[in-house]
CSV table of N, CA and C in Angstrom, one decimal:
chain,number,residue,atom,x,y,z
A,468,MET,N,-6.2,21.1,-27.3
A,468,MET,CA,-5.0,20.2,-27.4
A,468,MET,C,-5.0,18.9,-26.9
A,469,ILE,N,-5.6,19.0,-25.6
A,469,ILE,CA,-5.7,17.7,-24.8
A,469,ILE,C,-6.5,16.6,-25.5
A,470,TYR,N,-7.8,17.4,-26.0
A,470,TYR,CA,-8.8,16.2,-26.5
A,470,TYR,C,-8.1,15.7,-28.1
A,471,TYR,N,-7.1,16.2,-28.5
A,471,TYR,CA,-6.4,15.6,-29.6
A,471,TYR,C,-5.8,14.4,-29.3
A,472,HIS,N,-5.3,14.4,-28.2
A,472,HIS,CA,-4.6,13.2,-27.7
A,472,HIS,C,-5.5,12.1,-26.9
A,473,PHE,N,-6.4,12.7,-26.0
A,473,PHE,CA,-7.3,12.0,-25.1
A,473,PHE,C,-8.9,12.2,-25.4
A,474,ALA,N,-9.5,11.0,-25.2
A,474,ALA,CA,-11.1,11.0,-25.7
A,474,ALA,C,-11.8,12.1,-24.5
A,475,ASP,N,-11.4,12.0,-23.4
A,475,ASP,CA,-12.0,12.6,-22.5
A,475,ASP,C,-11.1,12.8,-21.1
A,476,LEU,N,-11.6,13.5,-20.2
A,476,LEU,CA,-11.1,13.8,-18.8
A,476,LEU,C,-10.2,12.8,-18.2
A,477,ASP,N,-11.3,11.6,-18.1
A,477,ASP,CA,-10.9,10.4,-17.6
A,477,ASP,C,-9.6,9.8,-18.2
A,478,ASP,N,-9.6,9.9,-19.4
A,478,ASP,CA,-8.3,9.4,-20.2
A,478,ASP,C,-7.1,10.1,-19.8
A,479,VAL,N,-7.3,11.4,-19.5
A,479,VAL,CA,-6.3,12.4,-19.2
A,479,VAL,C,-5.6,11.9,-17.6
A,480,LEU,N,-6.6,12.0,-17.0
A,480,LEU,CA,-6.4,11.5,-15.6
A,480,LEU,C,-5.7,10.1,-15.4
A,481,VAL,N,-6.3,9.1,-16.1
A,481,VAL,CA,-5.7,7.8,-16.1
A,481,VAL,C,-4.3,7.9,-16.6
A,482,ALA,N,-4.0,8.5,-17.7
A,482,ALA,CA,-2.4,8.6,-18.3
A,482,ALA,C,-1.7,9.3,-17.2
A,483,ALA,N,-2.1,10.3,-16.6
A,483,ALA,CA,-1.3,11.1,-15.6
A,483,ALA,C,-1.0,10.0,-14.3
A,484,LEU,N,-2.1,9.3,-14.0
A,484,LEU,CA,-2.0,8.4,-13.0
A,484,LEU,C,-1.0,7.3,-13.2
A,485,GLU,N,-1.0,6.7,-14.4
A,485,GLU,CA,-0.2,5.7,-14.9
A,485,GLU,C,1.1,6.2,-14.7
A,486,ARG,N,1.6,7.4,-15.3
A,486,ARG,CA,2.8,8.0,-15.4
A,486,ARG,C,3.5,8.1,-13.9
A,487,THR,N,2.7,8.9,-13.2
A,487,THR,CA,3.2,9.4,-11.8
A,487,THR,C,3.3,8.0,-11.0
A,488,SER,N,2.2,7.2,-10.8
A,488,SER,CA,2.5,6.1,-10.1
A,488,SER,C,3.5,5.2,-10.5
A,489,GLY,N,3.7,5.0,-11.8
A,489,GLY,CA,4.7,4.1,-12.5
A,489,GLY,C,6.3,4.5,-11.9
A,490,ALA,N,6.3,5.8,-12.0
A,490,ALA,CA,7.5,6.5,-11.7
A,490,ALA,C,7.9,6.4,-10.1
A,491,ARG,N,6.8,6.7,-9.3
A,491,ARG,CA,7.2,6.5,-8.0
A,491,ARG,C,7.3,4.9,-7.5
A,492,ILE,N,6.5,4.1,-7.9
A,492,ILE,CA,6.8,2.6,-7.6
A,492,ILE,C,8.2,2.2,-8.1
A,493,ASP,N,8.7,2.4,-9.1
A,493,ASP,CA,10.1,2.2,-9.7
A,493,ASP,C,11.0,2.7,-8.6
A,494,ARG,N,10.8,4.0,-8.4
A,494,ARG,CA,11.5,4.7,-7.2
A,494,ARG,C,11.7,3.8,-5.9
A,495,TYR,N,10.5,3.7,-5.5
A,495,TYR,CA,10.4,2.8,-4.1
A,495,TYR,C,11.0,1.3,-4.2
A,496,ARG,N,10.7,0.8,-5.3
A,496,ARG,CA,11.4,-0.5,-5.6
A,496,ARG,C,13.0,-0.4,-5.4
A,497,ALA,N,13.4,0.6,-6.3
A,497,ALA,CA,15.0,0.7,-6.2
A,497,ALA,C,15.5,1.0,-5.0
A,498,GLU,N,14.8,1.8,-4.1
A,498,GLU,CA,15.2,2.2,-2.9
A,498,GLU,C,15.1,1.2,-1.8
A,499,LEU,N,14.1,0.1,-1.9
A,499,LEU,CA,13.9,-0.9,-1.1
A,499,LEU,C,14.7,-2.0,-1.4
A,500,ALA,N,15.1,-2.2,-2.7
A,500,ALA,CA,15.7,-3.4,-2.9
A,500,ALA,C,16.9,-3.7,-2.2
A,501,GLY,N,17.0,-4.9,-1.8
A,501,GLY,CA,18.2,-5.5,-0.9
A,501,GLY,C,18.0,-5.1,0.7
A,502,ILE,N,17.1,-4.5,1.0
A,502,ILE,CA,16.8,-4.2,2.4
A,502,ILE,C,16.0,-5.3,3.2
A,503,ASP,N,16.6,-5.8,4.1
A,503,ASP,CA,15.8,-7.1,4.8
A,503,ASP,C,15.9,-6.8,6.3
A,504,ARG,N,15.9,-5.4,6.7
A,504,ARG,CA,15.8,-5.1,8.2
A,504,ARG,C,14.6,-4.2,8.2
A,505,ALA,N,14.2,-4.0,9.4
A,505,ALA,CA,12.9,-3.1,9.6
A,505,ALA,C,13.3,-1.7,9.7
A,506,VAL,N,14.4,-1.4,10.5
A,506,VAL,CA,14.9,-0.1,10.8
A,506,VAL,C,15.3,0.8,9.4
A,507,PRO,N,16.2,0.0,8.5
A,507,PRO,CA,16.5,0.9,7.3
A,507,PRO,C,15.2,0.9,6.4
A,508,THR,N,14.3,-0.1,6.4
A,508,THR,CA,13.1,0.0,5.6
A,508,THR,C,12.3,1.2,6.1
A,509,ILE,N,12.0,1.4,7.4
A,509,ILE,CA,11.2,2.7,7.7
A,509,ILE,C,11.9,3.9,7.4
A,510,ALA,N,13.3,3.9,7.6
A,510,ALA,CA,14.0,5.1,7.3
A,510,ALA,C,13.8,5.6,5.9
A,511,ARG,N,13.9,4.4,5.0
A,511,ARG,CA,13.8,4.7,3.6
A,511,ARG,C,12.5,5.2,3.2
A,512,LEU,N,11.4,4.5,3.8
A,512,LEU,CA,10.0,4.9,3.6
A,512,LEU,C,9.7,6.3,4.0
A,513,ARG,N,10.4,6.7,5.2
A,513,ARG,CA,10.2,8.0,5.6
A,513,ARG,C,10.6,9.0,4.6
A,514,GLU,N,11.9,8.9,4.2
A,514,GLU,CA,12.5,9.6,3.1
A,514,GLU,C,11.5,9.8,1.9
A,515,LEU,N,11.2,8.8,1.4
A,515,LEU,CA,10.3,8.7,0.2
A,515,LEU,C,9.0,9.4,0.4
A,516,TYR,N,8.3,9.2,1.5
A,516,TYR,CA,7.1,9.8,1.8
A,516,TYR,C,7.4,11.3,1.8
A,517,ASP,N,8.5,11.8,2.3
A,517,ASP,CA,8.8,13.0,2.5
A,517,ASP,C,8.8,13.8,1.1
A,518,GLU,N,9.5,13.0,0.2
A,518,GLU,CA,9.7,13.3,-1.3
A,518,GLU,C,8.2,13.5,-1.8
A,519,ASP,N,7.5,12.5,-1.6
A,519,ASP,CA,6.1,12.3,-2.2
A,519,ASP,C,5.3,13.7,-1.7
A,520,THR,N,5.4,14.1,-0.3
A,520,THR,CA,4.7,15.2,0.1
A,520,THR,C,5.3,16.5,-0.4
A,521,ALA,N,6.6,16.5,-0.5
A,521,ALA,CA,7.3,17.8,-1.1
A,521,ALA,C,7.0,18.0,-2.2
A,522,THR,N,6.7,17.1,-3.3
A,522,THR,CA,6.4,17.3,-4.7
A,522,THR,C,5.0,17.3,-5.0
A,523,GLY,N,4.2,17.1,-4.1
A,523,GLY,CA,2.7,16.9,-4.1
A,523,GLY,C,2.2,15.8,-4.7
A,524,HIS,N,2.9,14.7,-4.7
A,524,HIS,CA,2.6,13.6,-5.4
A,524,HIS,C,1.3,12.8,-4.6
A,525,ILE,N,1.7,12.9,-3.2
A,525,ILE,CA,0.5,12.1,-2.5
A,525,ILE,C,-0.8,12.9,-2.4
A,526,ALA,N,-0.8,14.2,-2.4
A,526,ALA,CA,-1.8,15.2,-2.5
A,526,ALA,C,-2.6,15.0,-3.7
A,527,ALA,N,-1.9,14.9,-4.9
A,527,ALA,CA,-2.6,14.6,-6.1
A,527,ALA,C,-3.2,13.4,-6.2
A,528,VAL,N,-2.6,12.2,-5.7
A,528,VAL,CA,-3.1,10.9,-6.0
A,528,VAL,C,-4.3,10.9,-5.1
A,529,GLN,N,-4.3,11.6,-4.0
A,529,GLN,CA,-5.5,11.5,-3.1
A,529,GLN,C,-6.7,12.4,-3.6
A,530,GLU,N,-6.3,13.2,-4.5
A,530,GLU,CA,-7.6,13.9,-5.2
A,530,GLU,C,-8.1,13.1,-6.3
A,531,LEU,N,-7.3,12.3,-6.9
A,531,LEU,CA,-7.7,11.3,-7.8
A,531,LEU,C,-8.8,10.2,-7.3
A,532,TYR,N,-8.2,9.7,-6.0
A,532,TYR,CA,-9.1,8.8,-5.4
A,532,TYR,C,-10.3,9.6,-5.0
A,533,ALA,N,-10.3,10.6,-4.4
A,533,ALA,CA,-11.6,11.4,-4.0
A,533,ALA,C,-12.5,11.6,-5.2
A,534,GLY,N,-11.8,11.7,-6.4
A,534,GLY,CA,-12.9,12.2,-7.4
A,534,GLY,C,-13.3,11.0,-8.4
A,535,ALA,N,-12.6,9.7,-8.0
A,535,ALA,CA,-13.0,8.8,-8.8
A,535,ALA,C,-14.5,8.2,-8.7
A,536,ARG,N,-15.1,8.0,-9.6
A,536,ARG,CA,-16.6,7.5,-9.5
A,536,ARG,C,-16.6,6.0,-9.8
A,537,PRO,N,-17.2,5.3,-9.2
A,537,PRO,CA,-17.2,3.7,-9.3
A,537,PRO,C,-17.6,3.5,-10.7
A,538,GLY,N,-17.0,2.5,-11.3
A,538,GLY,CA,-17.3,2.0,-12.7
A,538,GLY,C,-16.7,2.7,-13.9
A,539,THR,N,-15.8,3.9,-13.4
A,539,THR,CA,-15.1,4.5,-14.5
A,539,THR,C,-13.6,4.0,-14.7
A,540,ARG,N,-13.1,4.5,-15.9
A,540,ARG,CA,-11.8,4.0,-16.2
A,540,ARG,C,-10.7,4.5,-15.2
A,541,LEU,N,-10.9,5.8,-14.4
A,541,LEU,CA,-10.2,6.0,-13.5
A,541,LEU,C,-10.2,5.4,-12.2
A,542,ALA,N,-11.4,4.9,-11.9
A,542,ALA,CA,-11.6,3.9,-10.7
A,542,ALA,C,-11.0,2.7,-10.9
A,543,ALA,N,-11.1,2.1,-12.1
A,543,ALA,CA,-10.4,0.9,-12.4
A,543,ALA,C,-9.0,1.0,-12.4
A,544,GLN,N,-8.4,2.1,-13.0
A,544,GLN,CA,-7.0,2.5,-13.1
A,544,GLN,C,-6.5,2.5,-11.6
A,545,LEU,N,-7.2,3.1,-10.7
A,545,LEU,CA,-6.9,3.5,-9.2
A,545,LEU,C,-6.7,2.0,-8.6
A,546,ALA,N,-7.7,1.0,-8.9
A,546,ALA,CA,-7.6,-0.1,-8.3
A,546,ALA,C,-6.3,-0.9,-8.8
A,547,LEU,N,-6.1,-0.8,-9.8
A,547,LEU,CA,-4.9,-1.4,-10.5
A,547,LEU,C,-3.6,-0.9,-10.0
A,548,GLU,N,-3.5,0.4,-10.0
A,548,GLU,CA,-2.3,1.0,-9.3
A,548,GLU,C,-2.3,0.7,-7.9
A,549,THR,N,-3.2,0.6,-7.2
A,549,THR,CA,-3.3,0.2,-5.8
A,549,THR,C,-2.7,-1.1,-5.4
A,550,LYS,N,-3.2,-2.0,-6.3
A,550,LYS,CA,-2.8,-3.5,-6.3
A,550,LYS,C,-1.3,-3.5,-6.6
A,551,LYS,N,-0.7,-2.7,-7.3
A,551,LYS,CA,0.6,-2.6,-7.4
A,551,LYS,C,1.5,-2.3,-6.4
A,552,TRP,N,0.8,-1.4,-5.7
A,552,TRP,CA,1.5,-0.9,-4.3
A,552,TRP,C,1.4,-1.9,-3.3
A,553,GLU,N,0.2,-2.5,-3.1
A,553,GLU,CA,0.1,-3.5,-2.3
A,553,GLU,C,1.0,-4.7,-2.6
A,554,ASP,N,1.1,-5.1,-3.8
A,554,ASP,CA,2.1,-6.0,-4.2
A,554,ASP,C,3.7,-5.6,-3.6
A,555,LEU,N,4.0,-4.5,-3.9
A,555,LEU,CA,5.4,-4.1,-3.5
A,555,LEU,C,5.3,-4.0,-1.9
A,556,ALA,N,4.2,-3.7,-1.2
A,556,ALA,CA,4.3,-3.7,0.1
A,556,ALA,C,4.4,-5.3,0.6
A,557,GLU,N,3.6,-6.0,0.0
A,557,GLU,CA,3.7,-7.4,0.5
A,557,GLU,C,5.0,-8.1,0.3
A,558,ARG,N,5.7,-7.8,-0.8
A,558,ARG,CA,7.0,-8.2,-1.0
A,558,ARG,C,8.0,-7.8,0.2
A,559,GLN,N,8.0,-6.5,0.3
A,559,GLN,CA,9.1,-6.0,1.2
A,559,GLN,C,8.5,-6.5,2.7
A,560,LEU,N,7.4,-6.9,3.0
A,560,LEU,CA,6.9,-7.2,4.5
A,560,LEU,C,7.3,-8.8,4.4
A,561,ALA,N,7.2,-9.7,3.2
A,561,ALA,CA,7.5,-11.0,3.4
A,561,ALA,C,9.0,-11.2,3.5
A,562,VAL,N,9.8,-10.3,3.1
A,562,VAL,CA,11.3,-10.1,3.3
A,562,VAL,C,11.5,-10.0,4.8
A,563,LEU,N,10.8,-9.0,5.2
A,563,LEU,CA,11.0,-8.5,6.8
A,563,LEU,C,10.7,-9.6,7.6
A,564,LEU,N,9.5,-10.3,7.3
A,564,LEU,CA,8.9,-11.3,8.2
A,564,LEU,C,9.6,-12.7,8.1
A,565,ARG,N,10.4,-12.8,7.2
A,565,ARG,CA,11.1,-14.2,6.6
A,565,ARG,C,11.8,-14.8,7.8
A,566,GLY,N,11.4,-15.8,8.4
A,566,GLY,CA,12.0,-16.6,9.4
A,566,GLY,C,11.8,-15.9,10.9
A,567,LYS,N,10.9,-14.9,10.9
A,567,LYS,CA,10.7,-14.4,12.3
A,567,LYS,C,9.4,-15.1,12.8
A,568,PRO,N,9.4,-15.2,14.2
A,568,PRO,CA,8.3,-15.9,14.8
A,568,PRO,C,6.9,-15.3,14.4
A,569,LEU,N,6.7,-13.9,14.1
A,569,LEU,CA,5.5,-13.3,13.7
A,569,LEU,C,5.2,-13.7,12.3
A,570,GLY,N,6.1,-14.2,11.6
A,570,GLY,CA,5.8,-14.7,10.1
A,570,GLY,C,4.7,-15.6,10.0
A,571,SER,N,4.8,-16.4,10.9
A,571,SER,CA,3.6,-17.5,10.7
A,571,SER,C,2.5,-17.2,11.2
A,572,VAL,N,2.2,-16.0,11.8
A,572,VAL,CA,0.8,-15.6,12.2
A,572,VAL,C,0.2,-14.4,11.6
A,573,VAL,N,0.9,-13.8,10.8
A,573,VAL,CA,0.5,-12.4,10.1
A,573,VAL,C,0.1,-12.9,8.7
A,574,ARG,N,-0.9,-12.3,8.3
A,574,ARG,CA,-1.4,-12.6,6.8
A,574,ARG,C,-0.8,-11.3,6.1
A,575,VAL,N,0.3,-11.6,5.4
A,575,VAL,CA,1.1,-10.6,4.8
A,575,VAL,C,0.4,-9.7,3.7
A,576,ARG,N,-0.5,-10.3,3.0
A,576,ARG,CA,-1.3,-9.5,2.2
A,576,ARG,C,-2.2,-8.5,2.9
A,577,ALA,N,-2.8,-9.0,4.0
A,577,ALA,CA,-3.8,-8.1,4.5
A,577,ALA,C,-3.0,-7.1,5.3
A,578,LEU,N,-1.7,-7.2,5.9
A,578,LEU,CA,-0.8,-6.3,6.6
A,578,LEU,C,-0.3,-5.2,5.2
A,579,ALA,N,-0.3,-5.6,4.0
A,579,ALA,CA,0.3,-5.0,2.9
A,579,ALA,C,-1.0,-4.0,2.6
A,580,GLY,N,-1.9,-4.4,2.7
A,580,GLY,CA,-3.2,-3.4,2.3
A,580,GLY,C,-3.5,-2.5,3.2
A,581,ALA,N,-3.2,-2.8,4.6
A,581,ALA,CA,-3.5,-1.9,5.6
A,581,ALA,C,-2.2,-0.7,5.4
A,582,ALA,N,-1.0,-1.2,5.2
A,582,ALA,CA,0.1,-0.3,5.0
A,582,ALA,C,-0.2,0.8,4.0
A,583,VAL,N,-0.6,0.2,2.7
A,583,VAL,CA,-0.9,1.1,1.7
A,583,VAL,C,-2.1,2.1,2.1
A,584,ALA,N,-3.1,1.7,2.7
A,584,ALA,CA,-4.1,2.4,3.2
A,584,ALA,C,-3.7,3.6,4.2
A,585,LEU,N,-2.9,3.1,5.1
A,585,LEU,CA,-2.0,3.8,6.1
A,585,LEU,C,-1.5,5.0,5.3
A,586,TYR,N,-0.6,4.6,4.4
A,586,TYR,CA,0.3,5.6,3.8
A,586,TYR,C,-0.6,6.7,3.1
A,587,LEU,N,-1.6,6.2,2.3
A,587,LEU,CA,-2.5,7.3,1.7
A,587,LEU,C,-3.3,8.0,2.7
A,588,GLY,N,-3.8,7.3,3.8
A,588,GLY,CA,-4.6,8.0,4.7
A,588,GLY,C,-4.0,9.0,5.5
A,589,MET,N,-2.7,8.9,5.8
A,589,MET,CA,-2.0,10.0,6.5
A,589,MET,C,-2.2,11.4,5.7
A,590,GLU,N,-2.1,11.3,4.4
A,590,GLU,CA,-2.3,12.7,3.6
A,590,GLU,C,-3.8,13.2,4.0
A,591,THR,N,-4.6,12.4,3.8
A,591,THR,CA,-6.0,12.7,4.1
A,591,THR,C,-6.3,13.4,5.5
A,592,LEU,N,-5.8,12.8,6.5
A,592,LEU,CA,-5.9,13.2,8.0
A,592,LEU,C,-5.2,14.6,7.9
A,593,THR,N,-4.0,14.6,7.5
A,593,THR,CA,-3.1,15.9,7.6
A,593,THR,C,-3.9,16.9,7.0
A,594,HIS,N,-4.3,16.8,5.8
A,594,HIS,CA,-5.0,17.8,4.9
A,594,HIS,C,-6.4,18.3,5.8
A,595,LEU,N,-6.9,17.3,6.5
A,595,LEU,CA,-8.1,17.8,7.2
A,595,LEU,C,-7.8,18.7,8.4
A,596,ASP,N,-6.7,18.1,9.2
A,596,ASP,CA,-6.5,18.9,10.4
A,596,ASP,C,-5.4,19.9,10.3
A,597,ALA,N,-4.6,19.8,9.1
A,597,ALA,CA,-3.5,20.6,9.0
A,597,ALA,C,-2.4,20.6,9.8
A,598,ASP,N,-2.3,19.2,10.5
A,598,ASP,CA,-1.2,18.8,11.5
A,598,ASP,C,-0.1,18.1,10.6
A,599,ARG,N,0.9,18.9,10.1
A,599,ARG,CA,2.0,18.4,9.2
A,599,ARG,C,2.8,17.5,10.2
A,600,SER,N,2.7,17.6,11.3
A,600,SER,CA,3.7,16.7,12.2
A,600,SER,C,3.1,15.3,12.3
A,601,ARG,N,2.0,15.1,11.9
A,601,ARG,CA,1.4,13.7,12.0
A,601,ARG,C,2.3,12.7,11.3
A,602,PRO,N,2.7,12.6,10.0
A,602,PRO,CA,3.6,11.7,9.4
A,602,PRO,C,4.9,11.5,10.0
A,603,ALA,N,5.5,12.6,10.5
A,603,ALA,CA,6.8,12.4,11.3
A,603,ALA,C,6.5,11.7,12.7
A,604,THR,N,5.4,11.9,13.3
A,604,THR,CA,5.2,11.3,14.5
A,604,THR,C,4.8,9.7,14.3
A,605,LEU,N,4.1,9.5,13.3
A,605,LEU,CA,3.9,8.1,12.9
A,605,LEU,C,5.2,7.4,12.5
A,606,PHE,N,6.4,8.0,11.7
A,606,PHE,CA,7.4,7.5,11.2
A,606,PHE,C,8.5,7.2,12.5
A,607,THR,N,8.4,8.2,13.4
A,607,THR,CA,9.0,8.1,14.6
A,607,THR,C,8.6,6.8,15.5
A,608,GLN,N,7.5,6.7,15.6
A,608,GLN,CA,6.9,5.5,16.4
A,608,GLN,C,7.3,4.1,15.7
A,609,ALA,N,7.0,4.1,14.2
A,609,ALA,CA,7.5,3.0,13.4
A,609,ALA,C,8.9,2.7,13.6
A,610,ALA,N,9.8,3.6,13.6
A,610,ALA,CA,11.1,3.5,13.8
A,610,ALA,C,11.5,2.7,15.1
A,611,ARG,N,10.7,3.2,16.0
A,611,ARG,CA,11.0,2.4,17.5
A,611,ARG,C,10.5,1.1,17.3
A,612,LEU,N,9.4,0.8,16.9
A,612,LEU,CA,8.9,-0.4,16.7
A,612,LEU,C,9.7,-1.3,15.7
A,613,ALA,N,10.4,-0.8,14.9
A,613,ALA,CA,11.2,-1.6,13.9
A,613,ALA,C,12.6,-1.9,14.4
A,614,ALA,N,12.9,-1.0,15.5
A,614,ALA,CA,14.3,-1.4,16.2
A,614,ALA,C,14.0,-2.6,17.2
A,615,VAL,N,12.7,-2.7,17.7
A,615,VAL,CA,12.5,-3.9,18.6
A,615,VAL,C,12.2,-5.2,17.7
A,616,PHE,N,11.7,-5.0,16.5
A,616,PHE,CA,11.5,-6.0,15.6
A,616,PHE,C,12.7,-6.6,14.9
A,617,ASP,N,13.6,-5.8,14.9
A,617,ASP,CA,14.8,-6.1,14.3
A,617,ASP,C,15.6,-6.9,15.3
A,618,ARG,N,15.4,-6.7,16.4
A,618,ARG,CA,16.2,-7.5,17.6
A,618,ARG,C,15.6,-9.0,17.7
A,619,VAL,N,14.5,-9.1,17.3
A,619,VAL,CA,13.8,-10.5,17.2
A,619,VAL,C,14.7,-11.4,16.4
A,620,PRO,N,15.4,-12.6,16.8
A,620,PRO,CA,16.0,-13.2,16.0
A,620,PRO,C,15.3,-14.2,14.9
A,621,ARG,N,15.8,-14.4,13.9
A,621,ARG,CA,15.0,-15.1,12.9
A,621,ARG,C,15.2,-16.7,13.2
A,622,LEU,N,14.2,-17.5,12.9
A,622,LEU,CA,14.1,-18.9,13.4
A,622,LEU,C,15.0,-19.6,12.3
A,623,ARG,N,15.7,-20.6,13.0
A,623,ARG,CA,16.4,-21.4,12.0
A,623,ARG,C,15.6,-22.6,11.8
A,624,ARG,N,15.5,-23.2,10.6
A,624,ARG,CA,14.9,-24.2,10.0
A,624,ARG,C,15.8,-25.3,10.3
A,625,ARG,N,15.1,-26.4,10.8
A,625,ARG,CA,16.0,-27.6,11.2
A,625,ARG,C,15.9,-28.4,9.8
A,626,ALA,N,17.0,-29.1,9.6
A,626,ALA,CA,17.1,-30.0,8.5
A,626,ALA,C,16.0,-31.2,8.6
A,627,PRO,N,15.5,-31.5,7.4
A,627,PRO,CA,14.6,-32.7,7.6
A,627,PRO,C,15.2,-34.0,8.2
A,628,GLY,N,14.6,-34.6,9.3
A,628,GLY,CA,15.2,-35.7,10.0
A,628,GLY,C,16.1,-35.3,11.2
A,629,GLY,N,16.5,-33.9,11.3
A,629,GLY,CA,17.1,-33.5,12.4
A,629,GLY,C,16.6,-33.2,13.6
A,630,ARG,N,17.3,-32.9,14.7
A,630,ARG,CA,16.6,-32.6,15.9
A,630,ARG,C,17.0,-31.3,16.3
């Protein structure tokens, strides 16, 4: 029946990836919309990560990454979906960094790529050593850093010609 709708297994996996990634990124966008502080961002990301873990979403996506061969439709789709996640991370980071002193020294796109890699990599490391506390430890540390970050005031821009 599968081959009635799809040419091969790569087509099945690409369709599954598009559907699951699209649904999850829509959920993340909705949950992060309007949040401009680090503490609530981290709290929301922790909840969403827990959802992704409980439903097996992250584990399934990791399996797709592991099984993708360079030059295949699956690899190309994974690259496209990863870019969408990096775009989402970049938008959220830009909001958080807007007006902050760090905003002028951080390359937001590079940080967004690192955030997506960390998010995916947590599942890989947790799978390897079976340490299910690893994500909670990371999010607890991130929440501490976020609290400090949120206390840093935003810089006010001076009006042109003003002192």
